[in-house]
Amino acid sequence: MIHENLAQILMAIAQTAKKVGRNPEDIKLVAVSKMVGVDLMRQAMENGQMLFGENYLQEAAEKISFFPPGITWHFIGHLQSNKAKQAVELFDVIETVDRWKIAKALDNQSKILKKKLSILIQINTGREKQKSGVLPEEAETLLHQIAQETDLHVLGLMTIPPFFLDPEKSRPYFRELRELAKRFATLNLFADNTHVELSMGMSNDFAVAIEEGATFVRVGTALFGARNL
Ligand SMILES: *Cc1c(COP(=O)(O)O)cnc(C)c1O
C-alpha cells in the first residue's frame, strides 16, 4: 500500500513539474510521518523515501532511533525555545522558525553541539491569528537579524496556508511565498541566493504548490493514509 501511494505521489510530482517546465528532481517529497508507526515509515524507506517530516519532538525522539543515519529529518511542528537543544540534536532542518527567540536558541544550541543547522522561515501568509509563522511584512527584519547575528543556514521559506477543500484557493498564498523569497534573495538574505527552497503544499494541494515553485512538498495522508488521532 505504501509502495503504491509513494509511486503515485512521485508520479504526480514529476508530471506536474514537467507540465510547468520544471525539473522533477528540484522537488523533494517530505514524508510527513506524525502519528504514523515505524513499520509504515520503514516501508516508505525501503521503497526509497529518505526524507521525513515530524511535528512532535517526543514522538520523533522515540522513532528516529529506529532508522539508519542516512535519513534526513525535517521538523515541521511548533517549536518552543526551551526545546531547542532536543530539536537540534534530532533534526537536520527546522522548517518552522518564525521569531528571533527561536532562531537565537537554535543558533546557541547548534554552536554547543558543533552542528551546522539548516532552517526555513515559516511565513503566516494567510495572516491567521491562531497560526504560527512570521507575518510577511515582518519577515525581512527577522531574516536580516538571523543573517547578521547567527550561523544558521537559512535555506528558504515555508508556509501553511489556510485550509481549503479546493486546492486552487491555496494558489495565491503559494505565489506570495515565492514572491517574498524572490525579493529576499535579491537582498542576499539566504544561505544560497541562487537556490532558495520553498516548502509548500500538502496532500490535497501539492500539485498547485509545485506549479507555483515548491521545492519541498510535505505529504502525510496521501502517503500513509488517514491519521488516527
Ligand atoms: C500534518 C502536516 C502536513 C501533512 O498534511 P497532509 O494533509 O496529511 O498531507 C504537512 N505540513 C505540516 C506542517 C503538517 O503539520
mmCIF file of C-alpha atoms and ligand atoms in Angstrom:
data_model
loop_
_atom_site.group_PDB
_atom_site.id
_atom_site.type_symbol
_atom_site.label_atom_id
_atom_site.label_comp_id
_atom_site.label_asym_id
_atom_site.label_seq_id
_atom_site.Cartn_x
_atom_site.Cartn_y
_atom_site.Cartn_z
ATOM 1 C CA MET A 1 0.000 0.000 0.000
ATOM 2 C CA ILE A 2 2.743 2.478 0.946
ATOM 3 C CA HIS A 3 4.611 1.355 -2.136
ATOM 4 C CA GLU A 4 1.670 2.232 -4.446
ATOM 5 C CA ASN A 5 0.916 5.521 -2.678
ATOM 6 C CA LEU A 6 4.544 6.584 -2.892
ATOM 7 C CA ALA A 7 4.777 5.684 -6.569
ATOM 8 C CA GLN A 8 1.598 7.647 -7.303
ATOM 9 C CA ILE A 9 2.761 10.733 -5.443
ATOM 10 C CA LEU A 10 6.178 10.697 -7.121
ATOM 11 C CA MET A 11 4.461 10.287 -10.476
ATOM 12 C CA ALA A 12 2.149 13.229 -9.780
ATOM 13 C CA ILE A 13 5.136 15.351 -8.692
ATOM 14 C CA ALA A 14 7.026 14.507 -11.892
ATOM 15 C CA GLN A 15 4.021 15.098 -14.158
ATOM 16 C CA THR A 16 3.176 18.428 -12.576
ATOM 17 C CA ALA A 17 6.794 19.552 -12.749
ATOM 18 C CA LYS A 18 7.029 18.704 -16.442
ATOM 19 C CA LYS A 19 3.730 20.423 -17.181
ATOM 20 C CA VAL A 20 5.140 23.725 -15.931
ATOM 21 C CA GLY A 21 8.626 23.190 -17.370
ATOM 22 C CA ARG A 22 10.369 22.380 -14.105
ATOM 23 C CA ASN A 23 12.903 19.647 -13.405
ATOM 24 C CA PRO A 24 11.202 16.967 -11.245
ATOM 25 C CA GLU A 25 14.483 16.496 -9.390
ATOM 26 C CA ASP A 26 14.153 20.006 -7.963
ATOM 27 C CA ILE A 27 11.126 18.883 -5.954
ATOM 28 C CA LYS A 28 11.687 16.769 -2.843
ATOM 29 C CA LEU A 29 8.984 14.823 -1.083
ATOM 30 C CA VAL A 30 8.914 15.276 2.689
ATOM 31 C CA ALA A 31 7.063 12.223 4.009
ATOM 32 C CA VAL A 32 5.071 13.612 6.927
ATOM 33 C CA SER A 33 5.026 10.814 9.483
ATOM 34 C CA LYS A 34 3.427 12.356 12.566
ATOM 35 C CA MET A 35 1.328 9.734 14.363
ATOM 36 C CA VAL A 36 2.499 7.136 11.838
ATOM 37 C CA GLY A 37 4.153 3.975 13.169
ATOM 38 C CA VAL A 38 7.729 2.989 12.482
ATOM 39 C CA ASP A 39 6.580 -0.020 10.448
ATOM 40 C CA LEU A 40 4.832 2.100 7.795
ATOM 41 C CA MET A 41 7.688 4.578 7.765
ATOM 42 C CA ARG A 42 10.107 1.734 7.197
ATOM 43 C CA GLN A 43 8.030 0.557 4.245
ATOM 44 C CA ALA A 44 8.397 4.018 2.744
ATOM 45 C CA MET A 45 12.145 3.926 3.396
ATOM 46 C CA GLU A 46 12.505 0.508 1.795
ATOM 47 C CA ASN A 47 10.882 1.982 -1.294
ATOM 48 C CA GLY A 48 13.440 4.758 -1.449
ATOM 49 C CA GLN A 49 11.945 7.509 0.707
ATOM 50 C CA MET A 50 14.834 9.056 2.646
ATOM 51 C CA LEU A 51 13.289 12.325 3.890
ATOM 52 C CA PHE A 52 10.730 12.505 6.694
ATOM 53 C CA GLY A 53 8.930 15.337 8.490
ATOM 54 C CA GLU A 54 7.863 15.141 12.121
ATOM 55 C CA ASN A 55 5.746 17.521 14.228
ATOM 56 C CA TYR A 56 6.369 16.440 17.815
ATOM 57 C CA LEU A 57 9.790 16.217 19.473
ATOM 58 C CA GLN A 58 8.908 13.430 21.903
ATOM 59 C CA GLU A 59 7.410 11.246 19.191
ATOM 60 C CA ALA A 60 10.322 11.965 16.857
ATOM 61 C CA ALA A 61 12.889 11.112 19.532
ATOM 62 C CA GLU A 62 11.265 7.717 20.007
ATOM 63 C CA LYS A 63 11.089 6.913 16.293
ATOM 64 C CA ILE A 64 14.300 8.360 14.848
ATOM 65 C CA SER A 65 16.475 5.871 16.750
ATOM 66 C CA PHE A 66 14.936 3.049 14.681
ATOM 67 C CA PHE A 67 16.310 4.476 11.423
ATOM 68 C CA PRO A 68 19.764 4.445 9.849
ATOM 69 C CA PRO A 69 21.851 7.638 9.748
ATOM 70 C CA GLY A 70 21.242 8.224 6.014
ATOM 71 C CA ILE A 71 17.711 9.501 6.611
ATOM 72 C CA THR A 72 17.095 13.265 6.604
ATOM 73 C CA TRP A 73 14.701 14.622 9.241
ATOM 74 C CA HIS A 74 12.739 17.869 8.983
ATOM 75 C CA PHE A 75 10.987 19.379 11.977
ATOM 76 C CA ILE A 76 7.658 20.867 10.827
ATOM 77 C CA GLY A 77 5.844 21.395 14.140
ATOM 78 C CA HIS A 78 5.566 24.312 16.508
ATOM 79 C CA LEU A 79 8.820 24.820 18.393
ATOM 80 C CA GLN A 80 9.370 26.295 21.848
ATOM 81 C CA SER A 81 12.750 27.821 22.605
ATOM 82 C CA ASN A 82 13.270 25.655 25.703
ATOM 83 C CA LYS A 83 13.167 22.617 23.371
ATOM 84 C CA ALA A 84 15.851 23.942 21.018
ATOM 85 C CA LYS A 85 18.505 21.530 22.284
ATOM 86 C CA GLN A 86 16.455 18.449 21.507
ATOM 87 C CA ALA A 87 15.385 19.863 18.151
ATOM 88 C CA VAL A 88 19.000 20.498 17.103
ATOM 89 C CA GLU A 89 20.057 17.032 18.268
ATOM 90 C CA LEU A 90 17.344 15.246 16.317
ATOM 91 C CA PHE A 91 16.787 17.230 13.133
ATOM 92 C CA ASP A 92 18.700 18.279 10.030
ATOM 93 C CA VAL A 93 16.321 21.069 9.029
ATOM 94 C CA ILE A 94 13.928 23.086 11.220
ATOM 95 C CA GLU A 95 11.197 24.367 8.886
ATOM 96 C CA THR A 96 9.246 26.415 11.412
ATOM 97 C CA VAL A 97 11.487 29.248 12.616
ATOM 98 C CA ASP A 98 9.213 32.271 12.962
ATOM 99 C CA ARG A 99 10.716 34.540 15.637
ATOM 100 C CA TRP A 100 14.069 35.787 16.843
ATOM 101 C CA LYS A 101 13.916 33.977 20.196
ATOM 102 C CA ILE A 102 13.718 30.594 18.471
ATOM 103 C CA ALA A 103 16.425 31.453 15.947
ATOM 104 C CA LYS A 104 18.758 32.569 18.729
ATOM 105 C CA ALA A 105 18.084 29.448 20.804
ATOM 106 C CA LEU A 106 18.729 27.173 17.812
ATOM 107 C CA ASP A 107 21.920 29.057 16.971
ATOM 108 C CA ASN A 108 23.190 28.729 20.550
ATOM 109 C CA GLN A 109 22.467 25.015 20.660
ATOM 110 C CA SER A 110 23.959 24.291 17.252
ATOM 111 C CA LYS A 111 27.160 26.037 18.368
ATOM 112 C CA ILE A 112 27.271 23.977 21.573
ATOM 113 C CA LEU A 113 26.670 20.765 19.615
ATOM 114 C CA LYS A 114 29.011 21.886 16.797
ATOM 115 C CA LYS A 115 26.333 21.147 14.247
ATOM 116 C CA LYS A 116 25.631 23.213 11.142
ATOM 117 C CA LEU A 117 21.872 23.677 11.332
ATOM 118 C CA SER A 118 19.679 24.450 8.342
ATOM 119 C CA ILE A 119 16.376 26.240 8.771
ATOM 120 C CA LEU A 120 13.424 27.607 6.855
ATOM 121 C CA ILE A 121 11.480 30.684 7.927
ATOM 122 C CA GLN A 122 7.794 29.957 8.373
ATOM 123 C CA ILE A 123 5.595 32.716 6.954
ATOM 124 C CA ASN A 124 1.976 33.200 8.024
ATOM 125 C CA THR A 125 0.804 34.058 4.505
ATOM 126 C CA GLY A 126 -2.839 33.674 5.493
ATOM 127 C CA ARG A 127 -2.403 36.089 8.418
ATOM 128 C CA GLU A 128 -4.378 33.688 10.597
ATOM 129 C CA LYS A 129 -4.379 34.660 14.269
ATOM 130 C CA GLN A 130 -4.133 31.104 15.574
ATOM 131 C CA LYS A 131 -1.339 30.089 13.184
ATOM 132 C CA SER A 132 2.392 30.147 13.676
ATOM 133 C CA GLY A 133 4.638 31.955 11.238
ATOM 134 C CA VAL A 134 6.045 35.450 10.947
ATOM 135 C CA LEU A 135 3.829 37.943 9.099
ATOM 136 C CA PRO A 136 5.062 38.673 5.564
ATOM 137 C CA GLU A 137 5.853 42.322 6.399
ATOM 138 C CA GLU A 138 7.914 41.299 9.440
ATOM 139 C CA ALA A 139 9.937 38.581 7.744
ATOM 140 C CA GLU A 140 12.620 40.828 6.253
ATOM 141 C CA THR A 141 13.647 42.169 9.666
ATOM 142 C CA LEU A 142 13.834 38.641 11.085
ATOM 143 C CA LEU A 143 15.895 37.397 8.137
ATOM 144 C CA HIS A 144 18.284 40.345 8.438
ATOM 145 C CA GLN A 145 18.852 39.663 12.098
ATOM 146 C CA ILE A 146 19.426 35.942 11.501
ATOM 147 C CA ALA A 147 21.866 36.646 8.663
ATOM 148 C CA GLN A 148 23.812 39.198 10.707
ATOM 149 C CA GLU A 149 23.840 37.613 14.139
ATOM 150 C CA THR A 150 23.752 33.806 13.705
ATOM 151 C CA ASP A 151 25.477 30.989 11.833
ATOM 152 C CA LEU A 152 22.173 29.385 10.881
ATOM 153 C CA HIS A 153 21.968 28.184 7.314
ATOM 154 C CA VAL A 154 18.730 29.732 6.007
ATOM 155 C CA LEU A 155 17.643 27.564 3.084
ATOM 156 C CA GLY A 156 14.397 29.363 2.289
ATOM 157 C CA LEU A 157 10.761 29.837 3.310
ATOM 158 C CA MET A 158 7.876 27.633 4.406
ATOM 159 C CA THR A 159 4.146 28.246 4.663
ATOM 160 C CA ILE A 160 0.918 26.519 5.691
ATOM 161 C CA PRO A 161 -1.931 28.407 4.026
ATOM 162 C CA PRO A 162 -5.497 28.401 5.372
ATOM 163 C CA PHE A 163 -7.210 25.091 4.687
ATOM 164 C CA PHE A 164 -9.472 24.941 1.628
ATOM 165 C CA LEU A 165 -11.166 21.939 0.072
ATOM 166 C CA ASP A 166 -10.458 23.475 -3.336
ATOM 167 C CA PRO A 167 -6.657 23.399 -3.844
ATOM 168 C CA GLU A 168 -6.849 26.294 -6.321
ATOM 169 C CA LYS A 169 -7.653 28.546 -3.375
ATOM 170 C CA SER A 170 -4.180 27.875 -1.928
ATOM 171 C CA ARG A 171 -2.511 29.294 -5.032
ATOM 172 C CA PRO A 172 -2.323 32.980 -4.017
ATOM 173 C CA TYR A 173 -0.594 32.030 -0.750
ATOM 174 C CA PHE A 174 1.965 29.867 -2.541
ATOM 175 C CA ARG A 175 2.544 32.653 -5.029
ATOM 176 C CA GLU A 176 3.060 35.160 -2.241
ATOM 177 C CA LEU A 177 5.678 32.879 -0.660
ATOM 178 C CA ARG A 178 7.543 32.601 -3.954
ATOM 179 C CA GLU A 179 7.486 36.354 -4.468
ATOM 180 C CA LEU A 180 8.722 37.023 -0.948
ATOM 181 C CA ALA A 181 11.576 34.554 -1.479
ATOM 182 C CA LYS A 182 12.497 36.236 -4.739
ATOM 183 C CA ARG A 183 12.679 39.642 -3.072
ATOM 184 C CA PHE A 184 14.660 38.354 -0.080
ATOM 185 C CA ALA A 185 17.102 36.625 -2.427
ATOM 186 C CA THR A 186 17.836 39.948 -4.127
ATOM 187 C CA LEU A 187 18.674 41.242 -0.628
ATOM 188 C CA ASN A 188 21.063 38.275 -0.113
ATOM 189 C CA LEU A 189 19.208 37.065 2.964
ATOM 190 C CA PHE A 190 19.569 33.322 2.275
ATOM 191 C CA ALA A 191 22.486 30.905 2.514
ATOM 192 C CA ASP A 192 22.372 30.391 -1.253
ATOM 193 C CA ASN A 193 20.528 33.181 -3.009
ATOM 194 C CA THR A 194 20.649 31.415 -6.368
ATOM 195 C CA HIS A 195 18.820 28.397 -4.974
ATOM 196 C CA VAL A 196 16.101 29.181 -2.429
ATOM 197 C CA GLU A 197 13.954 26.382 -1.015
ATOM 198 C CA LEU A 198 10.179 26.777 -0.810
ATOM 199 C CA SER A 199 8.356 24.306 1.456
ATOM 200 C CA MET A 200 4.705 24.438 0.500
ATOM 201 C CA GLY A 201 1.892 22.076 -0.459
ATOM 202 C CA MET A 202 0.379 19.130 1.402
ATOM 203 C CA SER A 203 -1.679 16.081 0.376
ATOM 204 C CA ASN A 204 -4.544 17.978 -1.207
ATOM 205 C CA ASP A 205 -2.692 20.893 -2.817
ATOM 206 C CA PHE A 206 0.893 19.841 -3.561
ATOM 207 C CA ALA A 207 0.326 19.959 -7.333
ATOM 208 C CA VAL A 208 -0.700 23.623 -7.157
ATOM 209 C CA ALA A 209 2.299 24.288 -4.909
ATOM 210 C CA ILE A 210 4.650 22.738 -7.479
ATOM 211 C CA GLU A 211 3.122 24.893 -10.203
ATOM 212 C CA GLU A 212 3.963 27.887 -8.006
ATOM 213 C CA GLY A 213 7.556 26.828 -7.327
ATOM 214 C CA ALA A 214 7.593 24.456 -4.343
ATOM 215 C CA THR A 215 10.889 22.628 -3.803
ATOM 216 C CA PHE A 216 9.687 20.687 -0.732
ATOM 217 C CA VAL A 217 6.161 19.259 -0.631
ATOM 218 C CA ARG A 218 5.034 17.916 2.750
ATOM 219 C CA VAL A 219 2.727 14.957 2.251
ATOM 220 C CA GLY A 220 1.260 12.805 5.011
ATOM 221 C CA THR A 221 -2.246 11.480 4.421
ATOM 222 C CA ALA A 222 -1.814 10.702 0.723
ATOM 223 C CA LEU A 223 1.207 8.551 1.562
ATOM 224 C CA PHE A 224 0.385 6.896 4.880
ATOM 225 C CA GLY A 225 -3.430 7.105 4.941
ATOM 226 C CA ALA A 226 -5.602 8.957 7.431
ATOM 227 C CA ARG A 227 -4.004 9.501 10.850
ATOM 228 C CA ASN A 228 -5.847 8.003 13.774
ATOM 229 C CA LEU A 229 -5.728 10.610 16.487
HETATM 230 C C1 LIG B 1 0.452 17.256 9.039
HETATM 231 C C2 LIG B 1 1.211 18.245 8.234
HETATM 232 C C3 LIG B 1 1.404 18.060 6.846
HETATM 233 C C4 LIG B 1 0.816 16.911 6.053
HETATM 234 O O1 LIG B 1 -0.560 17.070 5.891
HETATM 235 P P1 LIG B 1 -1.386 16.025 4.990
HETATM 236 O O2 LIG B 1 -2.632 16.771 4.678
HETATM 237 O O3 LIG B 1 -1.612 14.825 5.853
HETATM 238 O O4 LIG B 1 -0.588 15.712 3.787
HETATM 239 C C5 LIG B 1 2.172 18.995 6.174
HETATM 240 N N1 LIG B 1 2.714 20.047 6.790
HETATM 241 C C6 LIG B 1 2.558 20.253 8.113
HETATM 242 C C7 LIG B 1 3.197 21.441 8.745
HETATM 243 C C8 LIG B 1 1.790 19.370 8.872
HETATM 244 O O5 LIG B 1 1.626 19.607 10.177
#
